[in-house]
Coordinates of N, CA and C in Angstrom, one line a residue:
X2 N 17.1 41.9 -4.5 CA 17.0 41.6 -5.9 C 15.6 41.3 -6.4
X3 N 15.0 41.0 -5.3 CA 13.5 40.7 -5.9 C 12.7 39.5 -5.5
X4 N 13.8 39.1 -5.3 CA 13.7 37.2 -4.9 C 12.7 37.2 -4.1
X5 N 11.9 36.6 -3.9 CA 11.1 35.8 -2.8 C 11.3 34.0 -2.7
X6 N 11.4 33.8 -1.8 CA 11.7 32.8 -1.4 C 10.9 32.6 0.2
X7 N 9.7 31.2 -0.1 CA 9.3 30.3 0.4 C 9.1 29.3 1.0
X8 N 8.7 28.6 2.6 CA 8.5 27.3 3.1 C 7.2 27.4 3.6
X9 N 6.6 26.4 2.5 CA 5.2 25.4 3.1 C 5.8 24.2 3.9
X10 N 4.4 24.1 4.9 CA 4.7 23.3 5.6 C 2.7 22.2 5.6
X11 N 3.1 21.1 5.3 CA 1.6 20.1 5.5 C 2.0 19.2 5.9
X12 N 1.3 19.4 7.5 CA 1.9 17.4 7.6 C 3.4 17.2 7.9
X13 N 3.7 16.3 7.2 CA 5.1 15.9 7.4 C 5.7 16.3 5.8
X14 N 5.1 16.9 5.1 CA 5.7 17.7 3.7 C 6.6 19.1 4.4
X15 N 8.0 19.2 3.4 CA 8.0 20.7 3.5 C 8.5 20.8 2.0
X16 N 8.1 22.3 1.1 CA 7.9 22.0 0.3 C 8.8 24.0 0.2
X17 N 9.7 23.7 -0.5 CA 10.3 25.5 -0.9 C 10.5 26.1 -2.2
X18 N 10.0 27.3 -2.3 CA 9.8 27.8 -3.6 C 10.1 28.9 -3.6
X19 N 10.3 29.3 -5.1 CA 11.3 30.7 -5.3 C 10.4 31.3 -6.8
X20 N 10.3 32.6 -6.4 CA 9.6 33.6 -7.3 C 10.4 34.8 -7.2
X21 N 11.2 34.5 -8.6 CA 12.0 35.8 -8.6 C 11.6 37.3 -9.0
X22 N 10.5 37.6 -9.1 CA 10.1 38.6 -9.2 C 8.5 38.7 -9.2
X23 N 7.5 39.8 -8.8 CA 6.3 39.4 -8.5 C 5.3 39.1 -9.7
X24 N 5.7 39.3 -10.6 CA 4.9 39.0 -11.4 C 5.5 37.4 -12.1
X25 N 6.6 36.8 -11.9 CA 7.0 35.4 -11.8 C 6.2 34.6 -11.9
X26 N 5.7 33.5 -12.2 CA 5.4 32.9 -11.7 C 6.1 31.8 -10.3
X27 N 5.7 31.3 -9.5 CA 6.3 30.7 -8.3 C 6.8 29.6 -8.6
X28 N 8.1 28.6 -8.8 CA 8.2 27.9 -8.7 C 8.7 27.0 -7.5
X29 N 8.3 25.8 -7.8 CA 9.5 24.6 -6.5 C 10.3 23.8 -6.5
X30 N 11.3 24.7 -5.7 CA 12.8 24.2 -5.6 C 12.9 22.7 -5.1
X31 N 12.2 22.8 -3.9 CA 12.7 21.2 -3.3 C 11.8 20.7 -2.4
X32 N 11.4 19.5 -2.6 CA 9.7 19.1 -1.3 C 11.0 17.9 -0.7
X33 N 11.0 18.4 1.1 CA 11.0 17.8 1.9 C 10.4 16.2 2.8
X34 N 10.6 15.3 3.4 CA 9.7 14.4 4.2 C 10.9 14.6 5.2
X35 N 9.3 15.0 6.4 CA 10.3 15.1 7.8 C 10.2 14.0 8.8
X36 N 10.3 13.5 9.4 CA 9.7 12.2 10.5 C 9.1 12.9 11.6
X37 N 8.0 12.4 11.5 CA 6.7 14.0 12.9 C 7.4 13.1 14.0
X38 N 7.9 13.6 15.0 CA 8.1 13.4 16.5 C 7.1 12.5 17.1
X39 N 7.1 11.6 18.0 CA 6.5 10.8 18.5 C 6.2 11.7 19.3
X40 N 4.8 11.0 19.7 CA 3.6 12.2 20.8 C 4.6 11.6 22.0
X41 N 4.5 12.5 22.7 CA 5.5 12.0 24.6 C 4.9 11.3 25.3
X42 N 3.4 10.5 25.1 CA 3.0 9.4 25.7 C 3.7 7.8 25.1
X43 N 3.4 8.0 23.4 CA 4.1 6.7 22.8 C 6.0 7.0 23.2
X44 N 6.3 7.8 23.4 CA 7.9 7.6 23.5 C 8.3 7.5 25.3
X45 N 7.1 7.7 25.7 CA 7.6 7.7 27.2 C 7.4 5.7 27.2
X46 N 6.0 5.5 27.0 CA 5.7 3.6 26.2 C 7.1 3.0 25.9
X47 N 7.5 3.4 25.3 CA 8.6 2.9 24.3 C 9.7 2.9 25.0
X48 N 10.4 4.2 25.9 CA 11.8 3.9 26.9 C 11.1 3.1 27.4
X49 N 9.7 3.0 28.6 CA 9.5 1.8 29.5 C 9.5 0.7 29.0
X50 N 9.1 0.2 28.2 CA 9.0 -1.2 27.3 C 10.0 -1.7 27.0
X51 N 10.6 -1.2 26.0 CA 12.0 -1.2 25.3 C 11.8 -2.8 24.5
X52 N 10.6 -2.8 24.0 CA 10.3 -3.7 23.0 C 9.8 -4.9 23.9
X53 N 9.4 -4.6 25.3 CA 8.7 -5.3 26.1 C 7.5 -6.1 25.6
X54 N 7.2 -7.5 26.0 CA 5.6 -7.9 24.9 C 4.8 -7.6 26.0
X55 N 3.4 -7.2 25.2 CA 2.1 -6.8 26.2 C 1.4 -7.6 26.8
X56 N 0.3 -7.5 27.3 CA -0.2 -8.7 28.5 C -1.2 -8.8 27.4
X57 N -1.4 -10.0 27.2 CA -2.6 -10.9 26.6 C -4.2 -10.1 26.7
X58 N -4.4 -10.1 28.2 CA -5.6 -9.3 28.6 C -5.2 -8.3 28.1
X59 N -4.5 -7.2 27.7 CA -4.2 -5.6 27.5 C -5.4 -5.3 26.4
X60 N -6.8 -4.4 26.5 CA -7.5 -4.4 25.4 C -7.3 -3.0 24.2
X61 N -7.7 -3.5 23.2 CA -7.2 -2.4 21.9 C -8.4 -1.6 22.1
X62 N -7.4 -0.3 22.1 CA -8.2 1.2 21.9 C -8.4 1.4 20.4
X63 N -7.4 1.1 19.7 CA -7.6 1.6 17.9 C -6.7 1.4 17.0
X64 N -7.6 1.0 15.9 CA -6.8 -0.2 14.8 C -6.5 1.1 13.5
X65 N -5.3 1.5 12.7 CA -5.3 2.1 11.9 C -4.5 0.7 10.7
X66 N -5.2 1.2 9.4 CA -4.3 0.7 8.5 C -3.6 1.6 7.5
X67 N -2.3 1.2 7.6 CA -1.3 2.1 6.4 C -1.0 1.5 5.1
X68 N -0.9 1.8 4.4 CA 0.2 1.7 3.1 C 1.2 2.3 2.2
X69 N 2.4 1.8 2.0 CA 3.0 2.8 1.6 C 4.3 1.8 0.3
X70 N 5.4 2.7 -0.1 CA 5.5 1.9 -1.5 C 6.6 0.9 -0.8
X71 N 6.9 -0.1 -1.3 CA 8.0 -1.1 -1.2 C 9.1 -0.7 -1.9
X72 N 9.9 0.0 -1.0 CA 11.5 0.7 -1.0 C 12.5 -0.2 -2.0
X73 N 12.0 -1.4 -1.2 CA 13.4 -2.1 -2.3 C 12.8 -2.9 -3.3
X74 N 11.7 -2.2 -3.6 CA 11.1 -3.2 -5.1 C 11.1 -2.1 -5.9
X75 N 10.5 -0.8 -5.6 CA 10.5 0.2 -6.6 C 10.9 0.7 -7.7
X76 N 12.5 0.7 -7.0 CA 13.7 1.0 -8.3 C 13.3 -0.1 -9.2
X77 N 13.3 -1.6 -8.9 CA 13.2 -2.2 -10.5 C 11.5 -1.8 -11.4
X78 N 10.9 -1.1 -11.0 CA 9.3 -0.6 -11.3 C 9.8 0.8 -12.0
X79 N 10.9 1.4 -11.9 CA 11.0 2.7 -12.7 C 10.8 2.5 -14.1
X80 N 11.3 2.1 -15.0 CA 11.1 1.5 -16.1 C 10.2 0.6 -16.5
X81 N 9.5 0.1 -15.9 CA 7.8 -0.7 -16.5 C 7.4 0.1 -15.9
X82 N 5.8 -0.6 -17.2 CA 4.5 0.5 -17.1 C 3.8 -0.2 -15.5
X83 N 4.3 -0.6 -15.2 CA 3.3 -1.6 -13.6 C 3.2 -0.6 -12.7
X84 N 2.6 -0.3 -12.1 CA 2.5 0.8 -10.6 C 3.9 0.1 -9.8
X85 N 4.2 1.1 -9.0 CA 5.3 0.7 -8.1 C 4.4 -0.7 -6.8
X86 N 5.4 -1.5 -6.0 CA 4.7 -2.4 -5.5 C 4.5 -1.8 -4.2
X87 N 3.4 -2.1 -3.6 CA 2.8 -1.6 -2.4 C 2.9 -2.6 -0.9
X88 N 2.7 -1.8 0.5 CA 3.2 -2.5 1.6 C 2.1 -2.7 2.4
X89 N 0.9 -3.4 2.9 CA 0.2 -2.9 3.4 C 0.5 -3.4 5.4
X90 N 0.3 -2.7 5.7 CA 0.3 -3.1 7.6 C -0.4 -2.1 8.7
X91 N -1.4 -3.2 9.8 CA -1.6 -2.7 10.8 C -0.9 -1.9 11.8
X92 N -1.3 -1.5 12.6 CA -0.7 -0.6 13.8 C -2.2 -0.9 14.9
X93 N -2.2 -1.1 15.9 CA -2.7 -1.8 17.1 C -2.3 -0.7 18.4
X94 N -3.1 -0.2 18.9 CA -2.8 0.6 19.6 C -3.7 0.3 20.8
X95 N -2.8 0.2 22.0 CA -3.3 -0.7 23.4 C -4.0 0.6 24.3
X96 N -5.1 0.2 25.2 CA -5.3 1.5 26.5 C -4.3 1.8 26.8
X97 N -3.3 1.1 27.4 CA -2.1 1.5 28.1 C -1.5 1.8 27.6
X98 N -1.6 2.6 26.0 CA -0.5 3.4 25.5 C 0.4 2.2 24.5
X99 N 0.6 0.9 24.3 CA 1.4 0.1 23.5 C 0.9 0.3 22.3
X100 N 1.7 -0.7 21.2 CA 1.4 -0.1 19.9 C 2.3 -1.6 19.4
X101 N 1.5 -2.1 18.8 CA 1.3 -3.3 17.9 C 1.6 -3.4 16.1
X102 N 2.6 -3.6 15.8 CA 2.8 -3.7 14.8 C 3.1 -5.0 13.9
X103 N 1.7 -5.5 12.5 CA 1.5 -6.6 12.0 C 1.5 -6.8 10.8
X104 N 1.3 -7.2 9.8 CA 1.6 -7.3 8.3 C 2.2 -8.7 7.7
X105 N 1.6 -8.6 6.8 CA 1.8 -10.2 5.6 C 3.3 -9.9 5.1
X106 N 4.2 -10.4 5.0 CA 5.9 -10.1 4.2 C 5.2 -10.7 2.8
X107 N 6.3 -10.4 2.5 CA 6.4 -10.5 0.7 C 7.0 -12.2 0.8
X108 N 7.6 -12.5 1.7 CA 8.5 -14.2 1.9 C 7.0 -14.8 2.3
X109 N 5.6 -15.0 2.5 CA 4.6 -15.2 3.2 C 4.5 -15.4 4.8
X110 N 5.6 -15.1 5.8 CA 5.5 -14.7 6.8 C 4.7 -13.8 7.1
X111 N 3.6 -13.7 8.5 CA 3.6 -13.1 9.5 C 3.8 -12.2 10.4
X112 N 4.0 -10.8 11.0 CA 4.9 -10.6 12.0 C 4.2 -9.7 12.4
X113 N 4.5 -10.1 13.7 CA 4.0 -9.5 15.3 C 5.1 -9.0 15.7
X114 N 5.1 -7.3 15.8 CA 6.2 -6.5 16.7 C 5.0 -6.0 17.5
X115 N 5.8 -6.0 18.8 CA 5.3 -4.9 20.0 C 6.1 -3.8 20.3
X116 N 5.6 -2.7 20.2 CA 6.6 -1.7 20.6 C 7.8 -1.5 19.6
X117 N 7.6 -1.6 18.5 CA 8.7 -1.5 17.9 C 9.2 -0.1 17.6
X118 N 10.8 0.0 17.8 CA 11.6 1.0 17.5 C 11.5 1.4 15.9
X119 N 11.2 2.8 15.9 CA 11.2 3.4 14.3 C 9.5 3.2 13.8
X120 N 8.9 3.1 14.9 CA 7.2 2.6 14.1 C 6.5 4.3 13.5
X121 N 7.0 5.2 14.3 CA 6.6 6.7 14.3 C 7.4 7.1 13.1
X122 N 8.4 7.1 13.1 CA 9.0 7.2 11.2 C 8.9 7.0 10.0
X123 N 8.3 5.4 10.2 CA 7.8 4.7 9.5 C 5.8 5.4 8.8
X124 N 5.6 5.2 10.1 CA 3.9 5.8 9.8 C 4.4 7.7 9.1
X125 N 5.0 8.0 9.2 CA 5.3 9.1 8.6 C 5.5 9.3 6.9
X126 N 5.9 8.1 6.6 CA 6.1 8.1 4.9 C 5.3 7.0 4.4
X127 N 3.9 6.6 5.2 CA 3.1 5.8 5.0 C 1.5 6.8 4.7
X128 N 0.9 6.2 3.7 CA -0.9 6.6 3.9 C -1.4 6.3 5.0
X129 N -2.1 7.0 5.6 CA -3.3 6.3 6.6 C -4.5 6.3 5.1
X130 N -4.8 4.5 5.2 CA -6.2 4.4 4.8 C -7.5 4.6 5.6
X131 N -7.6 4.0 6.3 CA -8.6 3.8 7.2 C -8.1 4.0 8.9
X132 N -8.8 4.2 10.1 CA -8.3 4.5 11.4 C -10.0 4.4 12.1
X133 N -9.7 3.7 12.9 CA -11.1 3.5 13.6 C -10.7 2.6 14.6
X134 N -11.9 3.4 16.1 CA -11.4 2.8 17.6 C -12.3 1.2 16.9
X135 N -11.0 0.8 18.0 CA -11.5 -0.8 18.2 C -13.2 -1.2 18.6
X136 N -13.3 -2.6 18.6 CA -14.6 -3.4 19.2 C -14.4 -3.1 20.4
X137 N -15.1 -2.9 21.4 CA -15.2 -3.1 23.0 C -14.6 -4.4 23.4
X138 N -14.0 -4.9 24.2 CA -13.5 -5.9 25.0 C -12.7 -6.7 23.5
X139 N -11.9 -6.1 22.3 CA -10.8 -6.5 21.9 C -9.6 -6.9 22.3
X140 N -9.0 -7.7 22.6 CA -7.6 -7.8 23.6 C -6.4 -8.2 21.9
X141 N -5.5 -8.0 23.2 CA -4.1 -8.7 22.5 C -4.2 -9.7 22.4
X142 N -4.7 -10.3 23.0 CA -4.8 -11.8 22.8 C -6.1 -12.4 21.2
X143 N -6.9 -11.7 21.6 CA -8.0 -11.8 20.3 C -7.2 -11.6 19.4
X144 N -6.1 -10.7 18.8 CA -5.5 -10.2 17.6 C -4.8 -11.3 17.5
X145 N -3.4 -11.6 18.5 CA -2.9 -12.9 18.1 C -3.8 -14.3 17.7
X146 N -4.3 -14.6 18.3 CA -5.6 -15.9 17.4 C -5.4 -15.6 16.2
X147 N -6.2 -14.1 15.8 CA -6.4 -14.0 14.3 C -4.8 -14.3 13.7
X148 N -3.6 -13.6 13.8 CA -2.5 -13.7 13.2 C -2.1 -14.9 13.1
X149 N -2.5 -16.0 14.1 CA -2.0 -17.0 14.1 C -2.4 -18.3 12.7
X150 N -4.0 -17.4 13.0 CA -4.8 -18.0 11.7 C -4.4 -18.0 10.5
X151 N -3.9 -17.4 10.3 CA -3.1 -17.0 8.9 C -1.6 -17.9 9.0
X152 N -2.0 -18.9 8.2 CA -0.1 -19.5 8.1 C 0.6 -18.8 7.3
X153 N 2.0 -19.4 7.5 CA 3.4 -18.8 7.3 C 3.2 -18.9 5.5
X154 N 3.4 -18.9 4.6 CA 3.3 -19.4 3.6 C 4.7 -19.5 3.0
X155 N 5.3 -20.3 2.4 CA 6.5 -20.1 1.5 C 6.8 -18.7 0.7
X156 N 5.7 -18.3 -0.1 CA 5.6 -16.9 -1.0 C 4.1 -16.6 -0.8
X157 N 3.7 -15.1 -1.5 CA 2.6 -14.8 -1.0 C 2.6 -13.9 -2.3
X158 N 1.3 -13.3 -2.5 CA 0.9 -12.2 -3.7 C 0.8 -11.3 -3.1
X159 N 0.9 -10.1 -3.7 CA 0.4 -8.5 -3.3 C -1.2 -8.8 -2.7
X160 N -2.4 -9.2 -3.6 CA -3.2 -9.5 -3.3 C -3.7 -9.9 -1.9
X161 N -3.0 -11.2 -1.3 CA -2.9 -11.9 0.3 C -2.6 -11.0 1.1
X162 N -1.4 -10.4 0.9 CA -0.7 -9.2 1.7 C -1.7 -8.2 2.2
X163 N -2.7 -7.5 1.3 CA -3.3 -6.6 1.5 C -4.6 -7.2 2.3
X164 N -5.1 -8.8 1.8 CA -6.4 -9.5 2.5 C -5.8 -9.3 4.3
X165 N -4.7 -10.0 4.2 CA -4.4 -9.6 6.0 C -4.6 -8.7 6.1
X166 N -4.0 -7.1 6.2 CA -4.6 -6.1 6.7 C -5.8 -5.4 6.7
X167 N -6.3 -6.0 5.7 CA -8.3 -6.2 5.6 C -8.7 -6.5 7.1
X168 N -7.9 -7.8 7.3 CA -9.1 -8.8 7.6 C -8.7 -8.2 9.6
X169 N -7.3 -8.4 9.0 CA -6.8 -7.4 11.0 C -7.8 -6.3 11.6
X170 N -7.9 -5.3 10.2 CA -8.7 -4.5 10.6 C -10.2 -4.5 10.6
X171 N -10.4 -5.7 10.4 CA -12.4 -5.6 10.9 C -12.0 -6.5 11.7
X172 N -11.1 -7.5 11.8 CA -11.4 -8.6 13.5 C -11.1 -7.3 14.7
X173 N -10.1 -5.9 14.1 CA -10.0 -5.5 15.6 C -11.2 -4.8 15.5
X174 N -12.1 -4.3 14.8 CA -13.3 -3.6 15.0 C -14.7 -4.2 14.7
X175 N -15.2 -5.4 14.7 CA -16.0 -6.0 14.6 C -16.1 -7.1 15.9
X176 N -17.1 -7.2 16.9 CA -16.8 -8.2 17.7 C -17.5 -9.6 17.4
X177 N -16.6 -10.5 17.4 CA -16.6 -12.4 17.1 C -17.7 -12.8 17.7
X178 N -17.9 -13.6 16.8 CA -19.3 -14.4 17.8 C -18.3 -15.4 18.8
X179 N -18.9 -15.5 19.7 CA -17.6 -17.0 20.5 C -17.4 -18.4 19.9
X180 N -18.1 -18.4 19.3 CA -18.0 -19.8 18.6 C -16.8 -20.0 17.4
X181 N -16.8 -18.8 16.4 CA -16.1 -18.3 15.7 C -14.8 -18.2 16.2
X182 N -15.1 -17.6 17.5 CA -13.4 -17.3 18.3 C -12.8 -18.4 18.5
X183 N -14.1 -19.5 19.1 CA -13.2 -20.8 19.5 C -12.5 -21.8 17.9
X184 N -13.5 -21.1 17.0 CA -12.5 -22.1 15.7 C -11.6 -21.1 15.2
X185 N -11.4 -20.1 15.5 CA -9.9 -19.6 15.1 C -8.6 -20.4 16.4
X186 N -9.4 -20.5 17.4 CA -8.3 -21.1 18.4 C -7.6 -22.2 17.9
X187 N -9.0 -22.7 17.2 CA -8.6 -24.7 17.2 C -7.5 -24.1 15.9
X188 N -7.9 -23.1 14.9 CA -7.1 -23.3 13.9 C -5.8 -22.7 14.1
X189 N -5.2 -22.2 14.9 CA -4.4 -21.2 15.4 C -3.5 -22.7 15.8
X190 N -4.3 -23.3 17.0 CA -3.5 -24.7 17.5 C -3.0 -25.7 16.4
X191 N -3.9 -25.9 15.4 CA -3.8 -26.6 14.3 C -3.1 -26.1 12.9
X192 N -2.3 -25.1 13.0 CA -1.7 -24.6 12.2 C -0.8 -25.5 11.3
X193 N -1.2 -25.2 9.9 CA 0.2 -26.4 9.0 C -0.6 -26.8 9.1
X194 N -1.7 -27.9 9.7 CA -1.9 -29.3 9.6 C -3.1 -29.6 8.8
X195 N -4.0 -28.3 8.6 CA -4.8 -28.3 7.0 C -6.5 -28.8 8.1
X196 N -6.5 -28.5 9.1 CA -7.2 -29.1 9.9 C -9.0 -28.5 9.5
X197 N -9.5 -29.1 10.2 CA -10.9 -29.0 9.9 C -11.6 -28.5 11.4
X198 N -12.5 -27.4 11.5 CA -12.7 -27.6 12.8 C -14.5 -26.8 13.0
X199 N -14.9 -27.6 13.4 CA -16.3 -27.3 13.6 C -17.0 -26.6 14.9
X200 N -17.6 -25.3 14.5 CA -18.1 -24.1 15.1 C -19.3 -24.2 15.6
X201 N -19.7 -24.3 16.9 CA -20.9 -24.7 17.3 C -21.7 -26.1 16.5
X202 N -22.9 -25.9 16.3 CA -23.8 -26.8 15.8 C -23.7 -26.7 14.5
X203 N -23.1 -25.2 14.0 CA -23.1 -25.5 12.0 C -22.3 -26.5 11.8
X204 N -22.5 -26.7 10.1 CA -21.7 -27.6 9.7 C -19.8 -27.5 9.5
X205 N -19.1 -28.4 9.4 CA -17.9 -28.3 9.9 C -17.5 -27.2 8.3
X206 N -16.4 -26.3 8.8 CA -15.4 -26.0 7.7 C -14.2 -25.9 7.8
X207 N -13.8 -25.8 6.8 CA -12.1 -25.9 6.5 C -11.3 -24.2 7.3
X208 N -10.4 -24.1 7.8 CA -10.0 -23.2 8.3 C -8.5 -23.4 7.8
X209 N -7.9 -21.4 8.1 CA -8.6 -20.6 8.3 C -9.1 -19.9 6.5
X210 N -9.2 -20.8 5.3 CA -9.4 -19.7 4.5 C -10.8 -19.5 4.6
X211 N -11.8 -20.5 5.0 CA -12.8 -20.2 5.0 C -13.5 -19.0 5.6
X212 N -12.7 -19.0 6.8 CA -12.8 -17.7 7.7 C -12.8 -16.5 7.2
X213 N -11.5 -16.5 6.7 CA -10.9 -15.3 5.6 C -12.0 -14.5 5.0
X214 N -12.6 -15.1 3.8 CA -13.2 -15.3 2.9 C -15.0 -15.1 3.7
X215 N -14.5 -14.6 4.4 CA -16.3 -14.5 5.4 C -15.9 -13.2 6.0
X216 N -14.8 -12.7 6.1 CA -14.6 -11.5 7.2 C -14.4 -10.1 6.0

């Protein structure tokens, strides 16, 4: 009959279209999102592990940052003029193949997954903003300090949410002076307690927003 019928494929888009005749213009029926297959090194990771936590010493090969929209905020954003609300989170990716997943909640929690189940799905209906190999001699352990530096908060802003994934992603690519490292320790130990902790010979500062607010 004339029909032509079409599948693009970009990425994790598939996108089908139908031109019923050639001088038609082309239109599109239906755009697809498919979940891309985990590479066979992260899923081979993943049976071994099985949500296994990584060795402290394990050092980071490469920090990417995603963002993507907040599923169960959205629907109430269909009707105001506001942009839909956004999700922002690290991914942490070890030599040995592990994969680190971090991010600010909307409740002002924290969270540290290793190996988590559905992370390849997830990065699939997410932006990559930025992606860049790690500092040299980065560990798992260097990232936890930083996460820890960041307290739990009661509630939190879009705003904060997105400063963590900032700030994740230049502590995994920027290397710490040691003195620095040792006052995220103290503040990591000192968590809640509003503590004060003084960095080499400078003068003392308040931690961790000060930190924050420098990185």
């Amino acid at each position: 009959d004339g029909c032509r019928y079409r599948i693009y494929r970009v990425g994790s888009l598939e996108v089908r279209t139908l031109q019923e005749h050639p001088s038609a213009q082309e239109a599109i029926g239906q755009v697809f999102l498919a979940a891309r297959a985990e590479a066979p090194a992260a899923a081979a990771v993943a049976r071994r592990s099985g949500g296994a936590p990584l060795g402290d010493g394990e050092e980071i090969a490469r920090v990417t940052k995603y963002v993507e929209h907040d599923s169960a905020r959205s629907a109430a954003c269909l009707d105001s003029t506001r942009p839909p609300p956004r999700r922002w989170y690290i991914v942490l990716e070890t030599m040995g193949g592990g994969q680190v997943l971090t991010e600010k909640l909307e409740g002002g929690e924290v969270t540290w997954q290793e190996n988590p189940l559905g992370l390849a799905k997830r990065n699939a209906s997410a932006k990559v903003m930025c992606s860049q190999d790690a500092a040299a001699g980065i560990t798992v352990k260097d990232m936890k300090v930083f996460k820890a530096s960041w307290f739990s908060d009661a509630s939190t802003t879009p705003s904060r949410r997105k400063r963590y994934a900032q700030g994740a992603f230049r502590r995994a690519t920027r290397k710490v002076d040691p003195a620095v490292q040792r006052g995220l320790q103290a503040a990591a130990k000192g968590r809640g307690k509003g503590m004060t902790a003084c960095i080499g010979n400078s003068a003392s500062i308040r931690l961790p927003s000060s930190l924050r607010r420098g990185w």
